[in-house]
Amino acid sequence: KAGVTQTPRYLIKTRGQQVTLSCSPISGHRSVSWYQQTPGQGLQFLFEYFSETQRNKGNFPGRFSGRQFSNSRSEMNVSTLELGDSALYLCASSLGTGSVNTEAFFGQGTRLTVV
Amino acid sequence: QKEVEQDPGPLSVPEGAIVSLNCTYSNSAFQYFMWYRQYSRKGPELLMYTYSSGNKEDGRFTAQVDKSSKYISLFIRDSQPSDSATYLCAMRSEGGTGGFKTIFGAGTRLFVKA
């Protein structure tokens, strides 16, 4: 069974630009969560989508947004990029059912560099 | 103060050593405790999860949770060079509108020397 696929793997953007990252979850998984990973802050939760609705949100500015499509694929968008947005962006998919012990599977991430 | 504290290391041990990795947390709402392993240039992979206080063993790995002290540990026995990775603790509580909030520790970099 295919794992979580994130595209692109690497991206270089200029300050002020915007970027869109994509995540295809495991087949049958309806929940997609996004995380930002940096050496200084570790893994920080951005938001979670379930059945095309944002279900939870972390403490990031409004420049970070996302959406989920009917096939559960998700995109996240960062507008007006800042140097501090350089990070590894990870998405995790899970069944998303009403159980706290639903296992989440991570993709390999998109490495975003802002110059 | 962060909700989850984890020493980033690095931690360097000789092959065959017992490794102890730890996290402390402040939010008593956390119900579900996990350990992830992340190799360089890869996404995290789930190693172990526990739901309550006590020990859980899986091969060379033992996860321990002490809710009264808000402290969790991961022990690796007979450590191997292939165990060299970053180990992240994670904790989950109910979020809003039916979802769940997962908070990760900063990760501890482990090096096992042959």
Tab-separated table of C-alpha atoms in Angstrom:
chain	number	residue	atom	x	y	z
A	1	LYS	CA	0.000	0.000	0.000
A	2	ALA	CA	1.432	3.370	-0.990
A	3	GLY	CA	2.582	5.655	1.799
A	4	VAL	CA	2.083	9.361	2.269
A	5	THR	CA	3.369	11.305	-0.717
A	6	GLN	CA	4.514	14.883	-0.470
A	7	THR	CA	5.472	17.042	-3.426
A	8	PRO	CA	7.734	18.663	-4.203
A	9	ARG	CA	10.583	17.271	-2.077
A	10	TYR	CA	12.660	20.426	-2.306
A	11	LEU	CA	11.760	24.023	-3.020
A	12	ILE	CA	13.652	27.317	-3.086
A	13	LYS	CA	11.659	30.534	-2.988
A	14	THR	CA	12.377	34.217	-2.580
A	15	ARG	CA	11.157	36.351	0.297
A	16	GLY	CA	7.715	37.758	-0.422
A	17	GLN	CA	6.677	34.962	-2.759
A	18	GLN	CA	4.024	32.393	-1.989
A	19	VAL	CA	4.252	28.618	-2.106
A	20	THR	CA	1.879	25.658	-2.287
A	21	LEU	CA	2.805	22.231	-0.973
A	22	SER	CA	0.878	19.049	-1.670
A	23	CYS	CA	0.179	15.928	0.354
A	24	SER	CA	-1.505	12.729	-0.801
A	25	PRO	CA	-2.515	10.601	2.190
A	26	ILE	CA	-2.639	6.838	2.411
A	27	SER	CA	-5.665	5.441	0.595
A	28	GLY	CA	-8.638	5.359	2.937
A	29	HIS	CA	-7.204	7.910	5.353
A	30	ARG	CA	-9.399	10.967	5.794
A	31	SER	CA	-7.307	13.041	8.182
A	32	VAL	CA	-4.282	15.048	7.097
A	33	SER	CA	-2.181	17.060	9.532
A	34	TRP	CA	0.597	19.467	8.649
A	35	TYR	CA	3.691	20.202	10.712
A	36	GLN	CA	6.645	22.549	10.426
A	37	GLN	CA	9.994	21.174	11.566
A	38	THR	CA	12.986	23.436	12.271
A	39	PRO	CA	16.172	22.759	14.245
A	40	GLY	CA	15.294	25.400	16.821
A	41	GLN	CA	11.584	24.723	17.355
A	42	GLY	CA	11.242	21.043	16.518
A	43	LEU	CA	7.968	19.738	15.098
A	44	GLN	CA	5.168	22.267	15.395
A	45	PHE	CA	1.551	21.572	14.517
A	46	LEU	CA	0.088	23.752	11.795
A	47	PHE	CA	-3.419	22.371	11.184
A	48	GLU	CA	-5.471	19.232	10.668
A	49	TYR	CA	-8.056	18.575	7.997
A	50	PHE	CA	-10.728	15.897	8.061
A	51	SER	CA	-13.310	15.408	5.341
A	52	GLU	CA	-12.445	18.749	3.720
A	53	THR	CA	-12.870	20.687	6.990
A	54	GLN	CA	-10.196	22.191	9.182
A	55	ARG	CA	-10.628	20.445	12.505
A	56	ASN	CA	-7.708	21.831	14.508
A	57	LYS	CA	-5.281	24.689	14.122
A	58	GLY	CA	-1.918	25.491	15.692
A	59	ASN	CA	-0.483	28.887	16.567
A	60	PHE	CA	0.746	30.081	13.201
A	61	PRO	CA	-0.039	33.401	11.471
A	62	GLY	CA	-2.751	33.674	8.854
A	63	ARG	CA	-0.115	33.518	6.090
A	64	PHE	CA	-0.268	29.755	6.574
A	65	SER	CA	-3.410	28.193	5.193
A	66	GLY	CA	-4.535	24.858	3.893
A	67	ARG	CA	-7.329	22.952	2.314
A	68	GLN	CA	-8.418	19.407	1.677
A	69	PHE	CA	-10.102	18.032	-1.375
A	70	SER	CA	-12.825	15.420	-1.661
A	71	ASN	CA	-10.236	12.727	-2.394
A	72	SER	CA	-8.501	13.630	0.923
A	73	ARG	CA	-5.468	15.131	-0.799
A	74	SER	CA	-4.388	18.278	0.965
A	75	GLU	CA	-2.475	21.404	0.106
A	76	MET	CA	-0.926	24.008	2.317
A	77	ASN	CA	-0.114	27.508	1.206
A	78	VAL	CA	2.268	30.028	2.666
A	79	SER	CA	1.955	33.589	1.409
A	80	THR	CA	4.433	36.471	1.703
A	81	LEU	CA	7.293	34.134	2.548
A	82	GLU	CA	9.786	35.155	5.229
A	83	LEU	CA	13.292	33.823	5.808
A	84	GLY	CA	12.053	32.189	9.014
A	85	ASP	CA	9.640	30.030	7.026
A	86	SER	CA	12.578	27.915	5.840
A	87	ALA	CA	11.838	24.491	7.267
A	88	LEU	CA	10.884	20.909	6.579
A	89	TYR	CA	7.121	20.724	6.140
A	90	LEU	CA	5.684	17.346	7.016
A	91	CYS	CA	2.248	15.969	6.518
A	92	ALA	CA	0.790	13.038	8.381
A	93	SER	CA	-2.251	11.006	7.443
A	94	SER	CA	-4.479	8.917	9.642
A	95	LEU	CA	-7.902	7.319	9.564
A	96	GLY	CA	-9.123	10.261	11.604
A	97	THR	CA	-11.826	8.304	13.375
A	98	GLY	CA	-13.003	9.360	16.806
A	99	SER	CA	-10.287	7.525	18.676
A	100	VAL	CA	-7.379	9.174	20.365
A	101	ASN	CA	-5.067	6.302	19.452
A	102	THR	CA	-5.313	6.569	15.694
A	103	GLU	CA	-1.825	6.099	14.291
A	104	ALA	CA	-0.456	8.833	12.056
A	105	PHE	CA	1.909	8.090	9.175
A	106	PHE	CA	4.286	10.776	7.977
A	107	GLY	CA	5.464	11.622	4.503
A	108	GLN	CA	9.106	12.420	3.761
A	109	GLY	CA	8.448	16.127	3.838
A	110	THR	CA	9.042	19.125	1.623
A	111	ARG	CA	12.233	21.036	2.351
A	112	LEU	CA	11.462	24.732	1.795
A	113	THR	CA	14.304	27.229	1.634
A	114	VAL	CA	13.492	30.939	1.529
A	115	VAL	CA	16.277	33.184	0.271
B	1	GLN	CA	7.333	26.924	29.263
B	2	LYS	CA	6.836	24.364	26.499
B	3	GLU	CA	4.120	21.761	26.960
B	4	VAL	CA	6.625	18.995	26.200
B	5	GLU	CA	10.302	19.168	27.135
B	6	GLN	CA	12.913	16.887	25.616
B	7	ASP	CA	16.689	17.177	25.797
B	8	PRO	CA	17.952	17.583	22.215
B	9	GLY	CA	21.278	15.875	22.978
B	10	PRO	CA	23.234	14.724	21.097
B	11	LEU	CA	23.573	11.490	22.990
B	12	SER	CA	26.491	9.260	21.997
B	13	VAL	CA	26.752	5.670	23.254
B	14	PRO	CA	28.819	2.594	22.333
B	15	GLU	CA	27.190	-0.303	20.532
B	16	GLY	CA	25.430	-2.642	22.934
B	17	ALA	CA	24.673	0.039	25.526
B	18	ILE	CA	21.260	0.608	27.070
B	19	VAL	CA	19.881	3.962	25.955
B	20	SER	CA	17.430	5.994	28.004
B	21	LEU	CA	15.474	8.808	26.361
B	22	ASN	CA	13.081	10.975	28.337
B	23	CYS	CA	10.409	13.653	28.064
B	24	THR	CA	8.485	15.647	30.607
B	25	TYR	CA	5.171	17.364	30.024
B	26	SER	CA	2.949	19.855	31.760
B	27	ASN	CA	-0.520	19.238	30.314
B	28	SER	CA	-2.421	16.622	32.289
B	29	ALA	CA	-4.947	16.342	29.422
B	30	PHE	CA	-2.502	14.284	27.375
B	31	GLN	CA	-3.915	10.778	27.067
B	32	TYR	CA	-1.804	9.078	24.464
B	33	PHE	CA	1.980	8.917	24.410
B	34	MET	CA	4.129	8.056	21.429
B	35	TRP	CA	7.746	7.704	20.395
B	36	TYR	CA	8.805	8.377	16.825
B	37	ARG	CA	12.147	7.704	15.165
B	38	GLN	CA	13.369	9.998	12.418
B	39	TYR	CA	16.310	9.213	10.207
B	40	SER	CA	18.084	12.004	8.368
B	41	ARG	CA	16.085	13.308	5.392
B	42	LYS	CA	13.096	11.141	6.267
B	43	GLY	CA	9.747	11.710	7.934
B	44	PRO	CA	9.174	10.419	11.482
B	45	GLU	CA	7.996	6.816	11.876
B	46	LEU	CA	6.000	5.604	14.838
B	47	LEU	CA	7.982	3.292	17.131
B	48	MET	CA	5.710	2.792	20.098
B	49	TYR	CA	2.582	4.168	21.708
B	50	THR	CA	1.020	3.816	25.125
B	51	TYR	CA	-2.301	4.921	26.532
B	52	SER	CA	-1.777	4.706	30.273
B	53	SER	CA	0.851	4.651	32.960
B	54	GLY	CA	3.088	1.618	32.989
B	55	ASN	CA	5.499	-0.181	30.696
B	56	LYS	CA	5.131	-1.477	27.164
B	57	GLU	CA	7.765	-3.645	25.548
B	58	ASP	CA	8.411	-4.349	21.869
B	59	GLY	CA	11.598	-6.215	21.087
B	60	ARG	CA	14.556	-4.129	22.196
B	61	PHE	CA	12.337	-1.121	22.960
B	62	THR	CA	10.472	-0.378	26.192
B	63	ALA	CA	8.222	2.633	26.648
B	64	GLN	CA	7.400	3.803	30.128
B	65	VAL	CA	4.788	6.349	31.205
B	66	ASP	CA	4.411	7.864	34.663
B	67	LYS	CA	1.371	10.130	34.546
B	68	SER	CA	1.698	11.144	38.193
B	69	SER	CA	5.137	12.612	37.486
B	70	LYS	CA	4.262	13.662	33.920
B	71	TYR	CA	7.314	11.812	32.668
B	72	ILE	CA	7.796	9.341	29.829
B	73	SER	CA	10.812	7.288	28.813
B	74	LEU	CA	12.008	5.111	25.977
B	75	PHE	CA	14.651	2.476	26.658
B	76	ILE	CA	16.643	0.813	23.901
B	77	ARG	CA	18.482	-2.363	24.860
B	78	ASP	CA	21.523	-3.711	23.015
B	79	SER	CA	21.729	-0.532	20.939
B	80	GLN	CA	22.943	-0.859	17.351
B	81	PRO	CA	24.526	1.648	14.953
B	82	SER	CA	21.299	1.414	12.942
B	83	ASP	CA	19.492	2.949	15.938
B	84	SER	CA	21.339	6.218	15.269
B	85	ALA	CA	18.539	8.679	14.567
B	86	THR	CA	16.512	11.427	16.174
B	87	TYR	CA	13.897	10.195	18.639
B	88	LEU	CA	10.833	12.331	19.154
B	89	CYS	CA	8.331	11.950	21.939
B	90	ALA	CA	4.773	12.993	21.163
B	91	MET	CA	1.641	13.389	23.219
B	92	ARG	CA	-1.949	13.661	22.177
B	93	SER	CA	-5.044	15.106	23.744
B	94	GLU	CA	-8.488	15.857	22.426
B	95	GLY	CA	-8.491	18.973	20.337
B	96	GLY	CA	-11.515	20.900	19.206
B	97	THR	CA	-14.453	19.693	17.128
B	98	GLY	CA	-13.614	16.002	17.415
B	99	GLY	CA	-10.003	16.203	16.371
B	100	PHE	CA	-6.895	15.596	18.410
B	101	LYS	CA	-3.955	17.803	19.222
B	102	THR	CA	-0.525	16.195	19.065
B	103	ILE	CA	2.483	17.957	20.558
B	104	PHE	CA	6.002	16.802	19.804
B	105	GLY	CA	9.164	17.125	21.837
B	106	ALA	CA	12.198	18.743	20.243
B	107	GLY	CA	13.756	15.327	19.543
B	108	THR	CA	16.950	13.758	20.908
B	109	ARG	CA	19.730	12.964	18.458
B	110	LEU	CA	21.223	9.567	19.234
B	111	PHE	CA	24.527	8.266	17.906
B	112	VAL	CA	25.448	4.620	18.484
B	113	LYS	CA	29.141	4.032	17.819
B	114	ALA	CA	30.281	0.670	16.422
